[in-house]
Tab-separated table of C-alpha atoms and ligand atoms in Angstrom:
chain	number	residue	atom	x	y	z
A	764	UNK	CA	22.030	10.623	20.103
A	765	UNK	CA	23.330	9.342	16.844
A	766	UNK	CA	21.946	10.831	13.606
A	767	UNK	CA	20.912	8.363	11.031
A	768	UNK	CA	20.548	9.321	7.360
A	769	UNK	CA	18.217	7.444	5.079
A	770	UNK	CA	18.658	7.520	1.320
A	771	UNK	CA	15.276	7.862	-0.321
A	772	UNK	CA	14.429	7.690	-4.060
A	773	UNK	CA	11.346	9.829	-4.738
A	774	UNK	CA	9.447	9.032	-7.909
A	775	UNK	CA	6.484	11.574	-7.934
A	776	UNK	CA	5.466	10.710	-11.540
A	777	UNK	CA	2.082	11.928	-12.800
A	778	UNK	CA	-0.969	14.115	-12.036
A	779	UNK	CA	-1.308	14.684	-8.316
A	780	UNK	CA	1.731	12.470	-7.646
A	781	UNK	CA	4.174	15.401	-7.521
A	782	UNK	CA	1.713	17.459	-5.363
A	783	UNK	CA	1.422	14.800	-2.671
A	784	UNK	CA	5.096	13.677	-2.761
A	785	UNK	CA	6.089	17.372	-2.378
A	786	UNK	CA	3.833	17.572	0.729
A	787	UNK	CA	5.348	14.326	2.028
A	788	UNK	CA	8.878	15.590	1.493
A	789	UNK	CA	8.089	18.779	3.492
A	790	UNK	CA	6.742	16.745	6.314
A	791	UNK	CA	9.713	14.365	6.393
A	792	UNK	CA	11.979	17.443	6.512
A	793	UNK	CA	10.000	18.825	9.537
A	794	UNK	CA	10.244	15.440	11.353
A	795	UNK	CA	13.922	15.380	10.796
A	796	UNK	CA	14.394	18.977	12.163
A	797	UNK	CA	12.114	18.352	15.116
A	798	UNK	CA	13.518	14.994	16.291
A	799	UNK	CA	17.172	15.589	15.391
A	800	UNK	CA	17.857	11.849	15.344
A	801	UNK	CA	17.267	11.135	11.647
A	802	UNK	CA	17.664	12.769	8.333
A	803	UNK	CA	16.766	12.082	4.738
A	804	UNK	CA	18.838	12.258	1.648
A	805	UNK	CA	16.119	12.448	-1.017
A	806	UNK	CA	16.881	12.032	-4.781
A	807	UNK	CA	14.033	12.830	-7.153
A	808	UNK	CA	13.594	10.840	-10.329
A	809	UNK	CA	11.651	12.595	-13.107
A	810	UNK	CA	10.112	9.381	-14.479
A	811	UNK	CA	6.548	8.831	-15.640
A	812	UNK	CA	4.311	9.890	-18.489
A	813	UNK	CA	6.223	13.029	-19.416
A	814	UNK	CA	9.411	10.928	-19.683
A	815	UNK	CA	7.406	8.498	-21.804
A	816	UNK	CA	6.247	11.235	-24.148
A	817	UNK	CA	9.853	12.524	-24.533
A	818	UNK	CA	11.718	9.203	-24.707
A	819	UNK	CA	9.191	6.455	-25.405
A	820	UNK	CA	9.755	4.765	-22.025
A	821	UNK	CA	8.426	5.496	-18.528
A	822	UNK	CA	11.915	5.078	-17.027
A	823	UNK	CA	15.346	4.494	-18.402
A	824	UNK	CA	16.455	0.982	-19.187
A	825	UNK	CA	18.841	0.944	-16.211
A	826	UNK	CA	16.102	2.353	-13.926
A	827	UNK	CA	16.193	-0.525	-11.420
A	828	UNK	CA	19.972	-0.300	-11.209
A	829	UNK	CA	19.656	3.342	-10.384
A	830	UNK	CA	17.265	2.555	-7.588
A	831	UNK	CA	19.042	-0.451	-6.079
A	832	UNK	CA	21.321	1.423	-3.685
A	833	UNK	CA	18.442	3.399	-2.007
A	834	UNK	CA	17.031	2.478	1.398
A	835	UNK	CA	13.469	2.999	0.214
A	836	UNK	CA	11.357	4.371	-2.713
A	837	UNK	CA	8.712	6.994	-2.130
A	838	UNK	CA	6.264	6.755	-5.027
A	839	UNK	CA	3.474	9.169	-6.125
A	840	UNK	CA	1.146	7.833	-8.810
A	841	UNK	CA	1.164	7.043	-12.525
A	842	UNK	CA	-1.470	7.667	-15.185
A	843	UNK	CA	-2.045	10.291	-17.858
A	844	UNK	CA	-5.111	10.900	-19.951
A	845	UNK	CA	-3.144	10.603	-23.215
A	846	UNK	CA	-1.106	7.527	-22.421
A	847	UNK	CA	-2.782	4.073	-22.197
A	848	UNK	CA	-3.049	2.845	-18.580
A	849	UNK	CA	-1.354	-0.544	-19.272
A	850	UNK	CA	1.691	1.334	-20.504
A	851	UNK	CA	1.930	3.561	-17.485
A	852	UNK	CA	1.350	0.736	-15.024
A	853	UNK	CA	3.517	-1.925	-16.722
A	854	UNK	CA	6.203	0.653	-17.607
A	855	UNK	CA	7.074	1.869	-14.126
A	856	UNK	CA	5.242	0.633	-11.004
A	857	UNK	CA	4.982	-3.097	-11.805
A	858	UNK	CA	8.595	-3.499	-13.017
A	859	UNK	CA	9.741	-2.029	-9.704
A	860	UNK	CA	7.439	-4.278	-7.619
A	861	UNK	CA	8.350	-7.347	-9.595
A	862	UNK	CA	11.985	-6.589	-10.228
A	863	UNK	CA	12.621	-5.976	-6.504
A	864	UNK	CA	10.466	-8.992	-5.507
A	865	UNK	CA	8.260	-6.835	-3.238
A	866	UNK	CA	6.069	-9.813	-2.540
A	867	UNK	CA	4.254	-8.417	0.531
A	868	UNK	CA	1.794	-5.651	-0.089
A	869	UNK	CA	0.787	-4.107	3.235
A	870	UNK	CA	-2.424	-1.987	3.442
A	871	UNK	CA	-3.321	-0.619	6.862
A	872	UNK	CA	-6.857	0.706	7.283
A	873	UNK	CA	-8.260	2.540	10.231
A	874	UNK	CA	-10.842	5.259	10.770
A	875	UNK	CA	-8.984	8.540	11.071
A	876	UNK	CA	-10.569	10.969	13.593
A	877	UNK	CA	-12.553	13.616	11.709
A	878	UNK	CA	-13.083	11.466	8.617
A	879	UNK	CA	-16.577	10.038	8.184
A	880	UNK	CA	-17.166	6.360	7.519
A	881	UNK	CA	-20.208	5.057	5.703
A	882	UNK	CA	-20.651	2.418	8.447
A	883	UNK	CA	-23.322	2.940	11.029
A	884	UNK	CA	-22.392	2.943	14.714
A	885	UNK	CA	-18.730	2.518	13.933
A	886	UNK	CA	-16.121	5.045	15.040
A	887	UNK	CA	-12.459	5.666	15.625
A	888	UNK	CA	-10.871	2.449	17.100
A	889	UNK	CA	-13.691	0.117	15.837
A	890	UNK	CA	-11.926	-0.544	12.565
A	891	UNK	CA	-8.202	-1.059	12.680
A	892	UNK	CA	-6.956	-3.524	10.107
A	893	UNK	CA	-3.871	-4.495	8.225
A	894	UNK	CA	-4.461	-6.288	4.938
A	895	UNK	CA	-1.529	-8.359	3.740
A	896	UNK	CA	-1.732	-8.928	-0.009
A	897	UNK	CA	0.314	-11.564	-1.870
A	898	UNK	CA	2.001	-9.318	-4.439
A	899	UNK	CA	3.928	-11.613	-6.721
A	900	UNK	CA	1.839	-14.469	-8.050
A	901	UNK	CA	-1.651	-15.943	-7.730
A	902	UNK	CA	-4.285	-14.729	-10.130
A	903	UNK	CA	-2.024	-11.894	-11.439
A	904	UNK	CA	0.824	-14.144	-12.578
A	905	UNK	CA	0.244	-13.129	-16.150
A	906	UNK	CA	-0.083	-16.780	-17.134
A	907	UNK	CA	-2.700	-17.342	-19.874
A	908	UNK	CA	-3.488	-16.638	-23.495
A	909	UNK	CA	-6.053	-16.262	-26.218
A	910	UNK	CA	-6.577	-18.377	-29.323
A	911	UNK	CA	-8.931	-18.213	-32.263
A	912	UNK	CA	-9.290	-14.485	-31.631
A	913	UNK	CA	-12.575	-13.012	-32.816
A	914	UNK	CA	-13.967	-16.399	-33.939
A	915	UNK	CA	-16.975	-18.000	-32.175
A	916	UNK	CA	-14.705	-20.640	-30.695
A	917	UNK	CA	-12.306	-18.061	-29.192
A	918	UNK	CA	-10.749	-19.156	-25.883
A	919	UNK	CA	-9.169	-17.006	-23.225
A	920	UNK	CA	-7.361	-18.444	-20.183
A	921	UNK	CA	-6.074	-16.709	-17.110
A	922	UNK	CA	-4.253	-19.248	-14.960
A	923	UNK	CA	-3.686	-18.653	-11.216
A	924	UNK	CA	-0.270	-19.823	-10.054
A	925	UNK	CA	0.292	-20.699	-6.432
A	926	UNK	CA	3.694	-21.984	-5.409
A	927	UNK	CA	4.618	-23.457	-2.059
A	928	UNK	CA	7.477	-20.926	-1.770
A	929	UNK	CA	5.215	-17.963	-2.622
A	930	UNK	CA	2.445	-19.033	-0.258
A	931	UNK	CA	4.694	-19.980	2.613
A	932	UNK	CA	6.571	-16.680	2.591
A	933	UNK	CA	3.456	-14.550	2.531
A	934	UNK	CA	1.912	-16.640	5.312
A	935	UNK	CA	4.988	-16.221	7.452
A	936	UNK	CA	4.949	-12.499	6.814
A	937	UNK	CA	1.259	-12.203	7.681
A	938	UNK	CA	1.531	-14.311	10.927
A	939	UNK	CA	4.545	-12.241	11.961
A	940	UNK	CA	2.570	-9.042	11.245
A	941	UNK	CA	-0.339	-10.329	13.315
A	942	UNK	CA	2.077	-11.291	16.125
A	943	UNK	CA	3.531	-7.759	16.152
A	944	UNK	CA	0.085	-6.208	16.782
A	945	UNK	CA	-1.601	-6.062	20.241
A	946	UNK	CA	-4.511	-8.417	19.375
A	947	UNK	CA	-2.345	-11.059	17.691
A	948	UNK	CA	-5.259	-11.984	15.493
A	949	UNK	CA	-5.064	-13.167	11.835
A	950	UNK	CA	-7.834	-13.980	9.351
A	951	UNK	CA	-6.812	-16.090	6.372
A	952	UNK	CA	-9.086	-15.360	3.408
A	953	UNK	CA	-9.681	-18.242	0.994
A	954	UNK	CA	-12.079	-19.712	-1.527
A	955	UNK	CA	-11.178	-23.371	-1.051
A	956	UNK	CA	-14.820	-24.567	-1.234
A	957	UNK	CA	-14.993	-23.761	-4.952
A	958	UNK	CA	-11.320	-23.728	-5.955
A	959	UNK	CA	-10.070	-27.134	-5.033
A	960	UNK	CA	-6.307	-26.931	-5.820
A	961	UNK	CA	-4.420	-23.695	-5.264
A	962	UNK	CA	-6.714	-22.577	-2.569
A	963	UNK	CA	-6.707	-25.884	-0.735
A	964	UNK	CA	-2.892	-25.687	-0.785
A	965	UNK	CA	-3.161	-22.128	0.556
A	966	UNK	CA	-5.229	-23.324	3.478
A	967	UNK	CA	-2.915	-26.265	4.253
A	968	UNK	CA	0.173	-23.994	4.239
A	969	UNK	CA	-1.635	-21.486	6.480
A	970	UNK	CA	-2.223	-24.311	8.976
A	971	UNK	CA	1.446	-25.359	8.751
A	972	UNK	CA	2.853	-21.894	9.248
A	973	UNK	CA	0.362	-21.288	12.141
A	974	UNK	CA	2.389	-23.914	14.139
A	975	UNK	CA	5.353	-21.543	14.100
A	976	UNK	CA	3.242	-18.779	15.716
A	977	UNK	CA	1.411	-20.472	18.647
A	978	UNK	CA	0.621	-17.121	20.183
A	979	UNK	CA	-1.353	-15.930	17.184
A	980	UNK	CA	-5.081	-16.680	17.049
A	981	UNK	CA	-6.208	-17.285	13.531
A	982	UNK	CA	-9.372	-18.188	11.615
A	983	UNK	CA	-10.310	-18.753	7.982
A	984	UNK	CA	-12.992	-16.963	5.932
A	985	UNK	CA	-14.331	-17.504	2.474
A	986	UNK	CA	-13.807	-14.284	0.510
A	987	UNK	CA	-17.470	-13.752	-0.199
A	988	UNK	CA	-18.438	-14.070	3.434
A	989	UNK	CA	-15.468	-11.822	4.257
A	990	UNK	CA	-17.140	-8.831	2.575
A	991	UNK	CA	-20.082	-9.256	4.910
A	992	UNK	CA	-17.913	-9.592	7.992
A	993	UNK	CA	-15.920	-6.506	7.058
A	994	UNK	CA	-19.091	-4.491	6.666
A	995	UNK	CA	-21.229	-5.850	9.537
A	996	UNK	CA	-18.606	-6.872	12.133
A	997	UNK	CA	-15.437	-4.805	11.557
A	998	UNK	CA	-14.359	-5.011	15.166
A	999	UNK	CA	-13.868	-8.773	14.865
A	1000	UNK	CA	-10.980	-8.333	12.422
A	1001	UNK	CA	-7.344	-7.263	12.868
A	1002	UNK	CA	-4.702	-8.657	10.467
A	1003	UNK	CA	-5.964	-10.160	7.187
A	1004	UNK	CA	-4.018	-12.160	4.566
A	1005	UNK	CA	-5.359	-12.826	1.120
A	1006	UNK	CA	-4.307	-13.668	-2.406
A	1007	UNK	CA	-3.399	-11.022	-5.001
A	1008	UNK	CA	-6.883	-10.759	-6.439
A	1009	UNK	CA	-8.939	-11.256	-3.274
A	1010	UNK	CA	-6.822	-8.669	-1.409
A	1011	UNK	CA	-7.098	-6.233	-4.267
A	1012	UNK	CA	-10.862	-6.263	-4.022
A	1013	UNK	CA	-11.048	-6.433	-0.222
A	1014	UNK	CA	-8.627	-3.469	0.172
A	1015	UNK	CA	-10.783	-1.252	-2.048
A	1016	UNK	CA	-13.719	-2.166	0.178
A	1017	UNK	CA	-11.570	-1.439	3.278
A	1018	UNK	CA	-10.650	1.984	1.881
A	1019	UNK	CA	-14.314	2.878	1.211
A	1020	UNK	CA	-15.372	1.686	4.679
A	1021	UNK	CA	-12.662	3.897	6.188
A	1022	UNK	CA	-13.791	7.001	4.358
A	1023	UNK	CA	-11.823	7.789	1.283
A	1024	UNK	CA	-9.159	6.796	-1.267
A	1025	UNK	CA	-7.304	9.950	-0.318
A	1026	UNK	CA	-6.328	8.565	3.079
A	1027	UNK	CA	-5.372	4.979	2.080
A	1028	UNK	CA	-1.684	4.089	1.990
A	1029	UNK	CA	0.190	0.960	0.862
A	1030	UNK	CA	3.691	-0.516	1.144
A	1031	UNK	CA	5.326	-2.914	-1.274
A	1032	UNK	CA	7.814	-4.800	0.819
A	1033	UNK	CA	10.728	-7.053	0.128
A	1034	UNK	CA	10.772	-8.646	3.633
A	1035	UNK	CA	14.229	-10.018	3.110
A	1036	UNK	CA	15.661	-6.620	2.490
A	1037	UNK	CA	17.519	-7.628	-0.649
A	1038	UNK	CA	16.059	-4.599	-2.492
A	1039	UNK	CA	14.503	-1.307	-1.533
A	1040	UNK	CA	10.868	-1.465	-0.620
A	1041	UNK	CA	8.336	1.009	-2.123
A	1042	UNK	CA	5.802	3.171	-0.337
A	1043	UNK	CA	2.913	4.907	-2.037
A	1044	UNK	CA	-0.647	6.176	-1.673
A	1045	UNK	CA	-3.232	3.703	-3.056
A	1046	UNK	CA	-4.907	6.264	-5.293
A	1047	UNK	CA	-3.879	7.113	-8.853
A	1048	UNK	CA	-2.859	10.327	-10.535
A	1049	UNK	CA	-6.378	11.848	-10.267
A	1050	UNK	CA	-6.021	14.101	-13.308
A	1051	UNK	CA	-9.512	15.376	-12.661
A	1052	UNK	CA	-8.141	17.456	-9.752
A	1053	UNK	CA	-4.389	17.710	-10.690
A	1054	UNK	CA	-3.037	21.219	-10.571
A	1055	UNK	CA	-5.843	22.513	-8.313
A	1056	UNK	CA	-3.784	22.178	-5.087
A	1057	UNK	CA	-6.525	20.231	-3.290
A	1058	UNK	CA	-5.171	16.634	-3.423
A	1059	UNK	CA	-5.450	14.945	-0.052
A	1060	UNK	CA	-1.887	14.347	1.242
A	1061	UNK	CA	-2.895	12.138	4.153
A	1062	UNK	CA	-2.328	8.785	2.330
A	1063	UNK	CA	1.092	9.940	1.336
A	1064	UNK	CA	1.889	10.985	4.953
A	1065	UNK	CA	0.634	7.669	6.272
A	1066	UNK	CA	2.754	5.709	3.714
A	1067	UNK	CA	5.753	7.837	4.863
A	1068	UNK	CA	4.973	6.510	8.358
A	1069	UNK	CA	5.043	2.945	6.935
A	1070	UNK	CA	8.364	3.807	5.325
A	1071	UNK	CA	9.755	5.073	8.676
A	1072	UNK	CA	8.637	1.849	10.415
A	1073	UNK	CA	10.341	-0.181	7.718
A	1074	UNK	CA	13.558	1.831	8.196
A	1075	UNK	CA	13.480	1.072	11.947
A	1076	UNK	CA	12.288	4.625	12.849
A	1077	UNK	CA	9.223	3.547	14.902
A	1078	UNK	CA	9.329	6.656	17.090
A	1079	UNK	CA	9.368	9.017	14.126
A	1080	UNK	CA	6.577	7.051	12.506
A	1081	UNK	CA	4.354	7.243	15.553
A	1082	UNK	CA	5.112	10.968	15.983
A	1083	UNK	CA	4.090	11.596	12.328
A	1084	UNK	CA	0.794	9.615	12.595
A	1085	UNK	CA	-0.124	11.346	15.836
A	1086	UNK	CA	0.332	14.650	14.077
A	1087	UNK	CA	-1.844	13.543	11.122
A	1088	UNK	CA	-4.562	12.352	13.488
A	1089	UNK	CA	-4.558	15.646	15.424
A	1090	UNK	CA	-4.867	17.681	12.194
A	1091	UNK	CA	-7.710	15.535	10.830
A	1092	UNK	CA	-9.497	15.554	14.195
A	1093	UNK	CA	-9.250	19.383	14.180
A	1094	UNK	CA	-11.236	19.385	10.858
A	1095	UNK	CA	-8.294	20.527	8.731
A	1096	UNK	CA	-9.320	18.327	5.735
A	1097	UNK	CA	-9.305	18.508	1.945
A	1098	UNK	CA	-12.589	18.531	0.020
A	1099	UNK	CA	-12.589	14.721	-0.714
A	1100	UNK	CA	-13.119	14.129	3.020
A	1101	UNK	CA	-15.587	16.939	3.534
A	1102	UNK	CA	-13.241	19.854	4.296
A	1103	UNK	CA	-12.167	22.983	2.505
A	1104	UNK	CA	-8.409	23.023	3.161
A	1105	UNK	CA	-5.776	22.916	0.393
A	1106	UNK	CA	-2.985	20.353	0.199
A	1107	UNK	CA	-0.528	22.965	1.470
A	1108	UNK	CA	-2.810	23.984	4.423
A	1109	UNK	CA	-3.083	20.402	5.542
A	1110	UNK	CA	0.712	20.035	5.162
A	1111	UNK	CA	1.434	23.191	7.111
A	1112	UNK	CA	-0.925	22.051	9.903
A	1113	UNK	CA	0.801	18.625	10.093
A	1114	UNK	CA	4.225	20.332	10.270
A	1115	UNK	CA	2.935	22.512	13.132
A	1116	UNK	CA	1.552	19.452	14.884
A	1117	UNK	CA	4.924	17.706	14.448
A	1118	UNK	CA	6.602	20.703	16.191
A	1119	UNK	CA	4.124	20.305	18.958
A	1120	UNK	CA	2.352	23.671	18.828
A	1121	UNK	CA	-0.923	23.561	20.685
A	1122	UNK	CA	-2.901	25.646	18.271
A	1123	UNK	CA	-3.330	24.258	14.800
A	1124	UNK	CA	-5.304	27.197	13.467
B	2371	NAI	P1	-7.667	7.856	-9.018
B	2371	NAI	O1	-7.290	7.192	-7.758
B	2371	NAI	O2	-6.589	8.704	-9.644
B	2371	NAI	O3	-8.938	8.853	-8.742
B	2371	NAI	C1	-10.242	8.325	-8.379
B	2371	NAI	C2	-11.051	9.471	-7.738
B	2371	NAI	O4	-10.590	9.702	-6.462
B	2371	NAI	C3	-10.984	10.767	-8.569
B	2371	NAI	O5	-12.177	11.401	-8.499
B	2371	NAI	C4	-9.868	11.567	-7.738
B	2371	NAI	O6	-10.090	12.921	-7.856
B	2371	NAI	C5	-10.144	11.029	-6.344
B	2371	NAI	N1	-8.841	11.066	-5.606
B	2371	NAI	C6	-7.806	10.182	-5.708
B	2371	NAI	N2	-6.804	10.474	-4.947
B	2371	NAI	C7	-7.186	11.611	-4.303
B	2371	NAI	C8	-6.570	12.447	-3.350
B	2371	NAI	N3	-5.307	12.191	-2.885
B	2371	NAI	N4	-7.182	13.541	-2.910
B	2371	NAI	C9	-8.451	13.780	-3.363
B	2371	NAI	N5	-9.061	13.050	-4.239
B	2371	NAI	C10	-8.476	11.956	-4.724
B	2371	NAI	O7	-8.209	6.755	-10.043
B	2371	NAI	P2	-8.626	6.945	-11.575
B	2371	NAI	O8	-9.298	8.288	-11.757
B	2371	NAI	O9	-9.410	5.760	-11.872
B	2371	NAI	O10	-7.316	6.886	-12.363
B	2371	NAI	C11	-6.567	8.031	-12.801
B	2371	NAI	C12	-5.301	7.507	-13.327
B	2371	NAI	O11	-4.439	6.963	-12.292
B	2371	NAI	C13	-5.392	6.433	-14.374
B	2371	NAI	O12	-4.418	6.653	-15.370
B	2371	NAI	C14	-5.051	5.129	-13.578
B	2371	NAI	O13	-4.547	4.137	-14.443
B	2371	NAI	C15	-4.023	5.677	-12.648
B	2371	NAI	N6	-3.926	4.878	-11.393
B	2371	NAI	C16	-2.676	4.717	-10.927
B	2371	NAI	C17	-2.475	4.031	-9.723
B	2371	NAI	C18	-1.034	4.017	-9.187
B	2371	NAI	O14	-0.153	4.740	-9.643
B	2371	NAI	N7	-0.739	3.230	-8.187
B	2371	NAI	C19	-3.512	3.467	-8.935
B	2371	NAI	C20	-4.844	3.757	-9.505
B	2371	NAI	C21	-5.015	4.399	-10.708
B	2372	MG	MG1	-7.079	-2.067	-6.905
């Protein structure tokens, strides 16, 4: 079989970021050794808050140019107690998402065996969703302003921008995602009862794009009612598409319903493949536990599986997730999900499971 090499840019950044990316790198190496059909050429970039403290910027000015030629970006987390959050976020992660037009944010959620959900009578297999979040415009376009600051007549505006191009491309992506999954079921989240312009256009474009996907069953939910459906009837959902703000909120709810932030992954995709896409755990730098060796690496393994799928390595991706599931089901878990294992113990167990040993002990 032919060996394929993937060029990966690793940006571990801050707090537990380097701990989980190091775990992920070990697991990718084990996959490559075991399968023998793929390998990774990983370059580490020491960007983040320490870079900021030394140089006044989170990444060099030509950072995006340095990343352009990679096949994918494997990102840890940003955030330091002594650097303001808007600097860490707008200095590294957002410039990459926006500069590389990663307009589709993909957040799978599923109950991992061995991880408890707060939902009653819901177990493995009952909750298996993919949330597609519009990642480039909508409520987070950055369009707005403030006048008469501090005076009684002060005004603040925050304008949501919806464009036909932006909505059409995310709808196509979401319908195609739904089509690729066994249930071929899509729920379009909206708020077009109260928001009469952008959200009504959103609904119209959903109906137009639906014509291109006759085999996908779809329905529409108001975002408020959606929280109830996610909580009380999770089995009725499969693929979900929502605006930047709505999906931001719904995906935190999804993460909580599935058990923990430590197991939730995300992918920032440029579906046209003009630029590298970026794969990361949803959580932040968790400086409350950084350096203790107990960060949960499962979200970072899962996002590696998303990265493998994106790179066309579906078999490797499935092999990795099967190994993660086996390890979690065996109770080898970090403290955030009720276990007592360290990051390295979970990583070693996943590597063993990748190699197909029967005993995980
Ligand atoms: P956080 O996600 O870092 O942590 C929230 C809580 O979850 C903490 O108690 C933490 O210990 C726990 N936690 C998170 N990931 C975990 C893991 N893998 N294993 C075990 N426990 C885990 O959010 P927080 O504390 O609000 O923010 C800390 C910093 O991270 C801030 O500077 C914030 O701006 C930044 N941040 C960065 C993000 C990113 O890089 N994408 C996303 C969210 C926050
Ligand atoms: Mg959020």
